[in-house]
Short mmCIF file of C-alpha atoms in Angstrom, two decimals:
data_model
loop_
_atom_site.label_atom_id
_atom_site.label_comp_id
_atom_site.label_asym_id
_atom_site.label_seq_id
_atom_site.Cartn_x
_atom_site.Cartn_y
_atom_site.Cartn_z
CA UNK A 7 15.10 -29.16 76.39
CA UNK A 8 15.21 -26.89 73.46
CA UNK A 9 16.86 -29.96 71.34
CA UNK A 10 13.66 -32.00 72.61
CA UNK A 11 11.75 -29.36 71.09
CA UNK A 12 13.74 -29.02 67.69
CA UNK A 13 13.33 -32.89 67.33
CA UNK A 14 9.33 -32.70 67.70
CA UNK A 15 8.94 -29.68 65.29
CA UNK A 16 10.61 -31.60 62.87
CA UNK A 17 8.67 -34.83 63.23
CA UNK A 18 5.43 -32.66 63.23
CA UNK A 19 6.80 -30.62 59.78
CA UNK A 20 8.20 -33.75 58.15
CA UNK A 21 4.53 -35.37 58.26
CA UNK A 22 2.45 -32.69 57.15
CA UNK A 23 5.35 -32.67 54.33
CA UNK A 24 4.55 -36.71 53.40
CA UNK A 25 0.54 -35.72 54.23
CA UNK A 26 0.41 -32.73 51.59
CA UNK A 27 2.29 -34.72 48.43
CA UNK A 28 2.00 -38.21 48.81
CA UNK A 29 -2.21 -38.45 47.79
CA UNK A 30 -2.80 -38.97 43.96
CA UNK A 31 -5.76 -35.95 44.80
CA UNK A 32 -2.58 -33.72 45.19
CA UNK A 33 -1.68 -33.71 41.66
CA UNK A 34 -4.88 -35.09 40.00
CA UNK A 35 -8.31 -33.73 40.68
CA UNK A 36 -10.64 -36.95 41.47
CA UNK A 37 -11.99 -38.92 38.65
CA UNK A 38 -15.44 -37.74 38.33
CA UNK A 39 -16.30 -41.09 36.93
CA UNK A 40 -15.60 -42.21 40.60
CA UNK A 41 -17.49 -39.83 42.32
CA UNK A 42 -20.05 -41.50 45.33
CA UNK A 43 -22.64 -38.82 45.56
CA UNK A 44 -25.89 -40.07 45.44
CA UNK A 45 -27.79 -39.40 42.36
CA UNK A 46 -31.76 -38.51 42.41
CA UNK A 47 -32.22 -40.81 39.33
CA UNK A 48 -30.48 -43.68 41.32
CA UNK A 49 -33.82 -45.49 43.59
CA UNK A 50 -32.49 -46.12 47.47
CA UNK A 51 -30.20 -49.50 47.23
CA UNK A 52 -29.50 -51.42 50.56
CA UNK A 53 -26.58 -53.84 50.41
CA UNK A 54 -26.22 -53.14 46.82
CA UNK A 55 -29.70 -54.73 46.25
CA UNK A 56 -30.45 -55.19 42.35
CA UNK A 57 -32.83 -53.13 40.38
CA UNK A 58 -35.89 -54.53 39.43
CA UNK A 59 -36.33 -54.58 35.94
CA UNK A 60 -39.21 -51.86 36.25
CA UNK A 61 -36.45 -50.19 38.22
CA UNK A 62 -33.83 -51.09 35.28
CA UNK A 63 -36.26 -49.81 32.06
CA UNK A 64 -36.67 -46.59 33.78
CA UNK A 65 -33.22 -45.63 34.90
CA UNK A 66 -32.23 -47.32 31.33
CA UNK A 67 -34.25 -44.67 30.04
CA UNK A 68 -32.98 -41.77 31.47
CA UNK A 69 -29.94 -42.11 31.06
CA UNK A 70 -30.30 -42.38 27.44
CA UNK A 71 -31.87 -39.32 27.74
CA UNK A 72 -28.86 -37.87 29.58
CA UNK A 73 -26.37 -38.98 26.17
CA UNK A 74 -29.49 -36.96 24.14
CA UNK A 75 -28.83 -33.87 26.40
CA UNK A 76 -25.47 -34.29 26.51
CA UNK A 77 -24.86 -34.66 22.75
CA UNK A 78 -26.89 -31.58 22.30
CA UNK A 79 -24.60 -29.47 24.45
CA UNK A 80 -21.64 -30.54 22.56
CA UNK A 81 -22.82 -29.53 19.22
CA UNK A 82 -23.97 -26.14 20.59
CA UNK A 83 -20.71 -26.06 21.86
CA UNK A 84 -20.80 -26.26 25.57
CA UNK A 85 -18.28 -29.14 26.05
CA UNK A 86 -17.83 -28.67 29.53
CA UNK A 87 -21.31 -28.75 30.21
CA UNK A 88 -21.81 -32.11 27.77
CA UNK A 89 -18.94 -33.70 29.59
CA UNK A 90 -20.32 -33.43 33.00
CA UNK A 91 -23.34 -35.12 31.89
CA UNK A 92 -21.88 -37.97 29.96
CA UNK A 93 -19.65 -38.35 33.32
CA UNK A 94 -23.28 -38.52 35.83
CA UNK A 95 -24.38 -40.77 32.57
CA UNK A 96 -21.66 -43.22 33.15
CA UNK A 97 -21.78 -43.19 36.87
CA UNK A 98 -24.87 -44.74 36.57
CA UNK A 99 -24.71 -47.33 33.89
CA UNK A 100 -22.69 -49.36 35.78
CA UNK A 101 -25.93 -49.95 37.66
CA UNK A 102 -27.16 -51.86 34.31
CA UNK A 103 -24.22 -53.80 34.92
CA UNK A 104 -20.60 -53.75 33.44
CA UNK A 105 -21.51 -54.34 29.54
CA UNK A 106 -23.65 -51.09 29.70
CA UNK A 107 -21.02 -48.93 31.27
CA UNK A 108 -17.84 -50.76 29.34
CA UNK A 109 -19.98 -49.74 26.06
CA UNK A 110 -20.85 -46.52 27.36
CA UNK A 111 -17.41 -45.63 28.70
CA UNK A 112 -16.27 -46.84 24.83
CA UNK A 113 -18.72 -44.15 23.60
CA UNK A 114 -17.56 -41.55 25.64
CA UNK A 115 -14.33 -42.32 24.79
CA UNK A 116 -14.37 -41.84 21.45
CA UNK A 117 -15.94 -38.29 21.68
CA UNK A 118 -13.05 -37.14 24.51
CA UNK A 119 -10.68 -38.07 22.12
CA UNK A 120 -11.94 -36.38 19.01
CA UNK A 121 -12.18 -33.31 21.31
CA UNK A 122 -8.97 -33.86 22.50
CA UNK A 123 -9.44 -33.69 25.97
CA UNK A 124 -6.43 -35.27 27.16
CA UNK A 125 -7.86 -35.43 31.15
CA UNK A 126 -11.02 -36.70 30.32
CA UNK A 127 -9.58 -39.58 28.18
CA UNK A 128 -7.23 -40.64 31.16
CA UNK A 129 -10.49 -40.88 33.50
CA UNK A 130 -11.89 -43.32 31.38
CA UNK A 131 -8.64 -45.18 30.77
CA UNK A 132 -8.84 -45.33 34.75
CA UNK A 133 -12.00 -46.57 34.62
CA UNK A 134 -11.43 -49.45 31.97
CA UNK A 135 -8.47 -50.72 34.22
CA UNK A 136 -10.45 -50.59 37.42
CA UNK A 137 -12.82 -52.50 35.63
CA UNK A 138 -10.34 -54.68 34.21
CA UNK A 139 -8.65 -55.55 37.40
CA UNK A 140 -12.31 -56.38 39.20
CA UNK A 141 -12.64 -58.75 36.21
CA UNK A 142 -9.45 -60.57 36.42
CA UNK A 143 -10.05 -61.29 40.21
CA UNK A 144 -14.01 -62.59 39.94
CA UNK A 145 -14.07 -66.11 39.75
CA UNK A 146 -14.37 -67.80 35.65
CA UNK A 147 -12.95 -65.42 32.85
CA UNK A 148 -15.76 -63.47 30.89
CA UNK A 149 -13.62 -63.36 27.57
CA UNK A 150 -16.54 -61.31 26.00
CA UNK A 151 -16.07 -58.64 28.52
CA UNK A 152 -12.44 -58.31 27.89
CA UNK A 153 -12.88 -58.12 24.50
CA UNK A 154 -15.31 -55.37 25.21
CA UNK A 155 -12.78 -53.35 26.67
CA UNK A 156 -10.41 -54.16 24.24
CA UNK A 157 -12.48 -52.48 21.89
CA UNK A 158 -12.82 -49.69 24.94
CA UNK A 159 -9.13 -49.71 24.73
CA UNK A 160 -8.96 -48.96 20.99
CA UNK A 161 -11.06 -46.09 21.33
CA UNK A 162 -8.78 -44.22 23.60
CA UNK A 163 -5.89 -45.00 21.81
CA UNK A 164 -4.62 -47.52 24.42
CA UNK A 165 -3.00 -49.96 21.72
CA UNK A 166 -0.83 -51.81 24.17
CA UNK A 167 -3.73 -51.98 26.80
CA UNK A 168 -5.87 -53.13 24.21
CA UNK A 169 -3.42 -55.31 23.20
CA UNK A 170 -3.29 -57.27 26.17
CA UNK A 171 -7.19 -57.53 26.98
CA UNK A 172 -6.80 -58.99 23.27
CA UNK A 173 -3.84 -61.71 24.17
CA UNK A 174 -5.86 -62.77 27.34
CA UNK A 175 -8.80 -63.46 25.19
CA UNK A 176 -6.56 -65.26 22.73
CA UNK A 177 -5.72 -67.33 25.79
CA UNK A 178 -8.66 -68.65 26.53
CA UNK A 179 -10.23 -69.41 23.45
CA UNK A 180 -7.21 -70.97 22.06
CA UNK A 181 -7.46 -73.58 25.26
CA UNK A 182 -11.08 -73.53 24.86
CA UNK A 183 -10.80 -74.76 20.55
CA UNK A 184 -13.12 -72.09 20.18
CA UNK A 185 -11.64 -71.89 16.43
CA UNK A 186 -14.07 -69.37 15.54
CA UNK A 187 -13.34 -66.82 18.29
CA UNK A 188 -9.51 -67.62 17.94
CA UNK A 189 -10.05 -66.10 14.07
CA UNK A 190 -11.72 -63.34 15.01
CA UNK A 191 -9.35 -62.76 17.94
CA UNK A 192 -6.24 -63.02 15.87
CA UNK A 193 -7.66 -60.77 13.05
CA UNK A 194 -8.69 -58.11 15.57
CA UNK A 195 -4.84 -58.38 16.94
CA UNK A 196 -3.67 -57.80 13.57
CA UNK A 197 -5.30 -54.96 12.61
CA UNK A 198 -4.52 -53.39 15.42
CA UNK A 199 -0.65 -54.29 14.78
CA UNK A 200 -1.59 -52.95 11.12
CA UNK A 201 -3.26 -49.69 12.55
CA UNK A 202 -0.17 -48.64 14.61
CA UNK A 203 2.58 -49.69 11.22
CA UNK A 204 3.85 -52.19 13.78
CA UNK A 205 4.38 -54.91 10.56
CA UNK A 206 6.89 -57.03 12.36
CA UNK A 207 3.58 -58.10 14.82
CA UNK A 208 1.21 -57.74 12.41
CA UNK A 209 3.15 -59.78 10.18
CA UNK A 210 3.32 -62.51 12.57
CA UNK A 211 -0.13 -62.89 13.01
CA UNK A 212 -1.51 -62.95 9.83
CA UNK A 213 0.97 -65.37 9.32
CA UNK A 214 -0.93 -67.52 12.38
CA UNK A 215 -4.27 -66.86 10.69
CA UNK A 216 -2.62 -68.38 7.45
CA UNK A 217 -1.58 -71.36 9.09
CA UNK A 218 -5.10 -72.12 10.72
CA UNK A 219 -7.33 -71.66 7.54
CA UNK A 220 -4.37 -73.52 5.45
CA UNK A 221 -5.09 -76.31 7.59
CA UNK A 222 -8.59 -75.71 7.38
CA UNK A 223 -8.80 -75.80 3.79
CA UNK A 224 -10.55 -72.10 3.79
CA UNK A 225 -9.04 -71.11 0.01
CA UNK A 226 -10.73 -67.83 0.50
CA UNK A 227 -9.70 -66.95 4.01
CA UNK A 228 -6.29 -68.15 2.49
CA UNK A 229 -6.25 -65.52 0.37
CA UNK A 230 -7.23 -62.92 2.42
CA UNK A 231 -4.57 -63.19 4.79
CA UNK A 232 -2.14 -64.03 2.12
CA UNK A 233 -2.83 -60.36 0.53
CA UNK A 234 -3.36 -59.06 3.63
CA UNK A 235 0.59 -59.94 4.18
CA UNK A 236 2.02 -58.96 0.70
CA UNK A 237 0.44 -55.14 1.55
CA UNK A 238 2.56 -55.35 5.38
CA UNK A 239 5.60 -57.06 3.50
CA UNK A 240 5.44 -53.99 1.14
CA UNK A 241 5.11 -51.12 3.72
CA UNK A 242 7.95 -52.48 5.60
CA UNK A 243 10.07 -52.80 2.54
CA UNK A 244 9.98 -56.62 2.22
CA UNK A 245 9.70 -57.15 -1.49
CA UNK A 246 11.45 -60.70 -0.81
CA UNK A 247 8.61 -61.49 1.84
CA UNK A 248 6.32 -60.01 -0.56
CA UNK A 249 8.13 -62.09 -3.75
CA UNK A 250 7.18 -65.59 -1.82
CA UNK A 251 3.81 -64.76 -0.14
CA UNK A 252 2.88 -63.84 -4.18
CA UNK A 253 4.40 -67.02 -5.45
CA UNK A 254 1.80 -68.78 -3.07
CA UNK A 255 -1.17 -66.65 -4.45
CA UNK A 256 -0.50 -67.66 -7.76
CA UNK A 257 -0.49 -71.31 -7.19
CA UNK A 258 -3.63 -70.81 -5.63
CA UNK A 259 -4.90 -68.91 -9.33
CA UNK A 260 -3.36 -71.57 -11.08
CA UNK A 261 -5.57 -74.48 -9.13
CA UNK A 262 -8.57 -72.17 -10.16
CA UNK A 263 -6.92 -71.49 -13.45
CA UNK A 264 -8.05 -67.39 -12.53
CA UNK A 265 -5.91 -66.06 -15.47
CA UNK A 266 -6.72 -62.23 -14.35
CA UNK A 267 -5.73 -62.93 -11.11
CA UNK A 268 -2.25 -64.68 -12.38
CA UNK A 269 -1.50 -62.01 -14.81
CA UNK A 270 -1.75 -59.43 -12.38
CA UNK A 271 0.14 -61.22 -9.01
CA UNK A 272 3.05 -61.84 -12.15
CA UNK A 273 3.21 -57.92 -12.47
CA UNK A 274 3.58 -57.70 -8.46
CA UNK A 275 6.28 -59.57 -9.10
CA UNK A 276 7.79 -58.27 -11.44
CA UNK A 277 7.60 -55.07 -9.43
CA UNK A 278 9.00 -56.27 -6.31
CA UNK A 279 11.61 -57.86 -8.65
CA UNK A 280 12.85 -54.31 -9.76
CA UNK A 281 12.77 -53.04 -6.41
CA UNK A 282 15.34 -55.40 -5.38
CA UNK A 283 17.64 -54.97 -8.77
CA UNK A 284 18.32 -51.30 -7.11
CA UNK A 285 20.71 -53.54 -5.25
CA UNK A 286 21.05 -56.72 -7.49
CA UNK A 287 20.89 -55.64 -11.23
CA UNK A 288 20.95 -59.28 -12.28
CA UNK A 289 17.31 -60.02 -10.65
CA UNK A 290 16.04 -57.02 -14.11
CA UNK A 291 15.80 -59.96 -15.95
CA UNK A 292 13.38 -61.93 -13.58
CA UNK A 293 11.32 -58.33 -13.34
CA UNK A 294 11.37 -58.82 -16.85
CA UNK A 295 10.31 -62.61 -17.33
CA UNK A 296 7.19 -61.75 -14.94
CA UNK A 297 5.89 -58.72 -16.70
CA UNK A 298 6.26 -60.65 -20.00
CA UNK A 299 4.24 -63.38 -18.49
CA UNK A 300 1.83 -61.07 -16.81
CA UNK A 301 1.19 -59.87 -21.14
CA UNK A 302 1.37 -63.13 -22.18
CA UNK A 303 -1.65 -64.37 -19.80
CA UNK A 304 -3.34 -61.03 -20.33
CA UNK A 305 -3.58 -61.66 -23.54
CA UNK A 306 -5.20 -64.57 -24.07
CA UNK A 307 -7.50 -64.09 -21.59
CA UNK A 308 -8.12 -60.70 -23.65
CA UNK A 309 -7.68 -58.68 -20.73
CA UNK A 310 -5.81 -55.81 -22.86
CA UNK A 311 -5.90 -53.03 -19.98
CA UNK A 312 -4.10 -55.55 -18.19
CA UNK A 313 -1.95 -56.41 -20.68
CA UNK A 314 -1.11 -52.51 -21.53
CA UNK A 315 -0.09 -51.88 -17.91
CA UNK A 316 2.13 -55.75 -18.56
CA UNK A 317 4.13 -53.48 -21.59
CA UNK A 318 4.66 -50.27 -20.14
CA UNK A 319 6.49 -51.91 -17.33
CA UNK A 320 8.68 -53.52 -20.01
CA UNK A 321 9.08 -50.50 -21.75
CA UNK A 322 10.07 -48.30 -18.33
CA UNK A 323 12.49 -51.14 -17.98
CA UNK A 324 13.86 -50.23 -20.99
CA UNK A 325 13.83 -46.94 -20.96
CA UNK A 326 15.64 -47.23 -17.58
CA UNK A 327 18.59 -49.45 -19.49
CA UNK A 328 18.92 -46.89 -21.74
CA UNK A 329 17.55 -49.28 -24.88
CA UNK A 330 15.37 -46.74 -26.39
CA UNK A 331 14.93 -48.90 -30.05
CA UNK A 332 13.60 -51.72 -27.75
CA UNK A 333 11.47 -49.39 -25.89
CA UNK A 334 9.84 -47.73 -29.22
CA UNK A 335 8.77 -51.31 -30.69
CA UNK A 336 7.35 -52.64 -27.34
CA UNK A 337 5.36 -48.99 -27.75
CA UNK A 338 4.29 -50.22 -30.73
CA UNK A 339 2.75 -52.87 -29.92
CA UNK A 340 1.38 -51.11 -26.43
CA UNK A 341 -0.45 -48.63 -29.11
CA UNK A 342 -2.07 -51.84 -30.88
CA UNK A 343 -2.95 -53.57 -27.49
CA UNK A 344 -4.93 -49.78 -26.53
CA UNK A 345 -6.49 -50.23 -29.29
CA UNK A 346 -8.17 -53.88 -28.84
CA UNK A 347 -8.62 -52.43 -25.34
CA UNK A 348 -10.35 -49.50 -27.06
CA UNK A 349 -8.72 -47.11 -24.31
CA UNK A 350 -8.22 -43.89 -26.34
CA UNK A 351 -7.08 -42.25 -23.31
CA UNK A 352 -4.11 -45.06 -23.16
CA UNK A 353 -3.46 -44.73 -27.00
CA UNK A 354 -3.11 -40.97 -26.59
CA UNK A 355 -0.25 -41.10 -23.84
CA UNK A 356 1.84 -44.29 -25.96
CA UNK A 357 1.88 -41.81 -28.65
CA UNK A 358 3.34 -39.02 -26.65
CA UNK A 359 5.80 -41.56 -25.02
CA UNK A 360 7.12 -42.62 -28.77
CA UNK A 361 7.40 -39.08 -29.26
CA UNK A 362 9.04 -38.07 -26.50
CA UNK A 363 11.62 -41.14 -26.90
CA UNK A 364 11.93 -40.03 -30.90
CA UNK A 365 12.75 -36.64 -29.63
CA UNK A 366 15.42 -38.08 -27.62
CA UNK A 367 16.92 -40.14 -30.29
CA UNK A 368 16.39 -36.67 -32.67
CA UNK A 369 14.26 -38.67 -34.97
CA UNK A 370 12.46 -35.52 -35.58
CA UNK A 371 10.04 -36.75 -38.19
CA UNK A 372 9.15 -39.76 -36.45
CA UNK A 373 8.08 -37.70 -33.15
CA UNK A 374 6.51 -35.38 -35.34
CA UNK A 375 4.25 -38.45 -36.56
CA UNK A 376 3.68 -39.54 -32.93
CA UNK A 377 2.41 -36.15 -31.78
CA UNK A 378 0.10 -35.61 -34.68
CA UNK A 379 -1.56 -39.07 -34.55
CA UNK A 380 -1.67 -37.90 -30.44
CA UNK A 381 -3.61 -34.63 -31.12
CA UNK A 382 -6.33 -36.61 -33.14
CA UNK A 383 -7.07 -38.48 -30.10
CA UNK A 384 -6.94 -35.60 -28.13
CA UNK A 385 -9.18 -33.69 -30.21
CA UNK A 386 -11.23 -36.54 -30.70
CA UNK A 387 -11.22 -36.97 -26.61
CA UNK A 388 -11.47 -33.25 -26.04
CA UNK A 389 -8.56 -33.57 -23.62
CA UNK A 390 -5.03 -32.51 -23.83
CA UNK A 391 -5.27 -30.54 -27.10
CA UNK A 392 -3.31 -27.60 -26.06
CA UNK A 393 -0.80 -29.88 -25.19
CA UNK A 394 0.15 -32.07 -27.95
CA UNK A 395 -0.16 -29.20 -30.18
CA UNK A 396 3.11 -27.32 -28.28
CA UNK A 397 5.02 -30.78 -28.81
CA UNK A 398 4.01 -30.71 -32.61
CA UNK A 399 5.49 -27.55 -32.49
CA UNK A 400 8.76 -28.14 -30.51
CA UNK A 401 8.97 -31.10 -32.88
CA UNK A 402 9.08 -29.00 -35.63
CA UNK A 403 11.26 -26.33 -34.67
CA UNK A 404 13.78 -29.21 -33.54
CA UNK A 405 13.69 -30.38 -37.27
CA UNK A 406 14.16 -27.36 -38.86
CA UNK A 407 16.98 -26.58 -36.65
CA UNK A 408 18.53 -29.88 -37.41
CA UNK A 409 18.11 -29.59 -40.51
CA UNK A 410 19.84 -26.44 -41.04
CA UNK A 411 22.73 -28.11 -39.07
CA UNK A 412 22.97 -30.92 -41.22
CA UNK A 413 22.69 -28.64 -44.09
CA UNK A 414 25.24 -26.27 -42.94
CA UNK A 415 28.30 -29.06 -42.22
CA UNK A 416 27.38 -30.18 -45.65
CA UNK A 417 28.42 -27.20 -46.93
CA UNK A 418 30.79 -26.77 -44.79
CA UNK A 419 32.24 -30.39 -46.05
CA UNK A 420 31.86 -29.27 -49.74
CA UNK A 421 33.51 -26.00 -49.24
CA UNK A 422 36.93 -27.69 -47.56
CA UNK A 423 36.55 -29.86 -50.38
CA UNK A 424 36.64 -27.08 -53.05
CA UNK A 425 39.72 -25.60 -51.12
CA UNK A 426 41.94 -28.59 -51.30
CA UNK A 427 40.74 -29.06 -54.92
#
């Protein structure tokens, strides 16, 4: 008897246990985008009968009335108060069907997660599946209302979710040759690779994109997606990837004969050139060959800015070989290209970088000359005065120093000399 009794206590214990934790309610409150309760601006519906479009223009319009009220809470800071009326809002869009409350819910969205409500964002996360799920079951695939909540999606910060509203869209359209809506699909996939620095993906795409308006013959699309790649290639650390995709750009300026645009993919080279001779010196020379082209073209196109920012890259390459003579005549000849340009700014700092490098070589006079013809500028420019003055006078104390070491071992050198006489 008493074991009969100990075996229905514990039945009766064991499924209150399962009763009490086993509902979502237990750990979550409801979603109050869920709630049932029937709403005074809601008419009396039988067999979820549609509104009449009297019906329809007045609940439209006050509920947009509601996001007025609601808005105003939240900027006199009464979030709690804003959010309950956004959520009664929402409730009742979906009663102007699911575009209205899938654009709403984006809304509200957005605002949850600027005020970092973490709860709030997961009830209309919720939501977005549910109506995701309803969507994927009705008969005939409304594309436009996935990409809706894609968009939805984004404005949560549901990347993969959005993601995959995004690839079912793809889907269809691609099987549809909806070429149109297959761009736009693609490109909204890849920036939303490119917003979450996933390049690998993003990469991938673009490179789709490329191979549909290649085939299209779309030159400018072509190059959209073709710099749009070279910027992923370079954030992931790709200057190989980035090397080619550049080499494609400038046969593309080359058809068009856009000497600007050649000169300055040829110094994008060249860059991405010297960021790979960190681990293959030998490839300096073809960082090199590119800037020089990248002046070259400048040139004669009498782009000098362009052509200025073609030297100093030879002349940091320089510098960086330790080939300081080399690096003073290219400066030079940056100082006379400044000057066509008329950029006295770009004049002033060549002259303090062939006095810095004379200081380094102790060609005292020669820096002093540099700094001098720098503090014209400066004067002239009202800029930097202070400045080139203090090198003027470093230069100077560096000669006179020097020279009283020079002058000194001479004596020195006489004096032995006068000894062993």
């Amino acid at each position: 008897m008493l074991r009969h009794l100990y075996i229905t206590v514990s039945i009766v214990i064991l499924c209150q246990f399962h009763t009490a934790v086993t509902p979502a309610q237990a750990q979550f409150p409801p979603n109050p985008l869920e709630v049932t309760t029937p709403d005074p601006l809601l008419p009396p519906l039988r067999d979820k009968q549609q509104l009449t479009i009297p019906q329809r223009e007045n609940l439209e319009r006050a509920l947009d009335a509601l996001n007025q009220e609601a808005t105003a809470k939240l900027q006199g800071g009464d979030q709690p108060g804003a959010f309950a009326i956004w959520n009664r809002e929402i409730r009742l869009r979906r009663y102007l069907g699911v575009f209205a409350e899938v654009k709403a819910l984006s809304r509200f969205g957005a605002i949850a997660w600027g005020e970092n409500d973490g709860e709030q964002v997961r009830y209309i996360t919720q939501r977005l599946q549910t109506i995701q799920q309803e969507a994927q079951k009705a008969k005939g695939f409304d594309w436009e209302l996935m990409r809706s909540l894609g968009e939805a999606y984004q404005q949560v910060r549901s990347p993969k979710l959005a993601l995959q509203a995004y690839q079912q869209v793809l889907t269809v359209v691609q099987q549809q040759q909806d070429t149109a809506a297959v761009l736009q699909t693609l490109t909204t996939i890849g920036e939303l690779h490119l917003s979450w620095f996933d390049y690998p993906q993003a990469a991938a795409t673009y490179e789709q994109l490329l191979n549909l308006t290649a085939n299209q013959g779309d030159r400018a699309r072509e190059l959209v997606y073709l710099q749009q790649l070279i910027y992923i290639y370079q954030q992931h650390q790709q200057p190989q990837a980035a090397i080619d995709t550049l080499q494609r750009i400038v046969k593309i300026y080359q058809q068009e004969n856009n000497l600007t645009k050649i000169a300055e993919s040829r110094l994008a080279i060249g860059v991405n050139y010297q960021s790979l001779a960190q681990k293959n010196p030998s490839l300096l020379k073809q960082a090199f060959n590119n800037y020089q082209q990248a002046y070259i073209i400048a040139m004669e196109s009498r782009h000098y800015i362009q052509a200025g920012e073609a030297l100093q890259k030879i002349i940091s390459l320089y510098i960086n070989q330790g080939q300081t003579d080399a690096a003073l005549q290219v400066s030079q000849i940056l100082i006379e290209t400044q000057e066509q340009a008329m950029n006295y700014y770009g004049m002033m700092a060549a002259y303090d970088q062939m006095g810095q490098l004379y200081l380094q070589t102790q060609n005292y006079s020669q820096a002093l000359i540099a700094f001098e013809k720098g503090l014209e500028l400066a004067q002239q420019l009202k800029h930097q005065e202070t400045y080139f003055i203090q090198q003027i006078e470093k230069a100077s104390k560096y000669s006179i120093s020097h020279a009283r070491e020079v002058q000194s071992c001479l004596v020195s050198g006489n004096t032995g000399t006068g000894n062993r006489e």
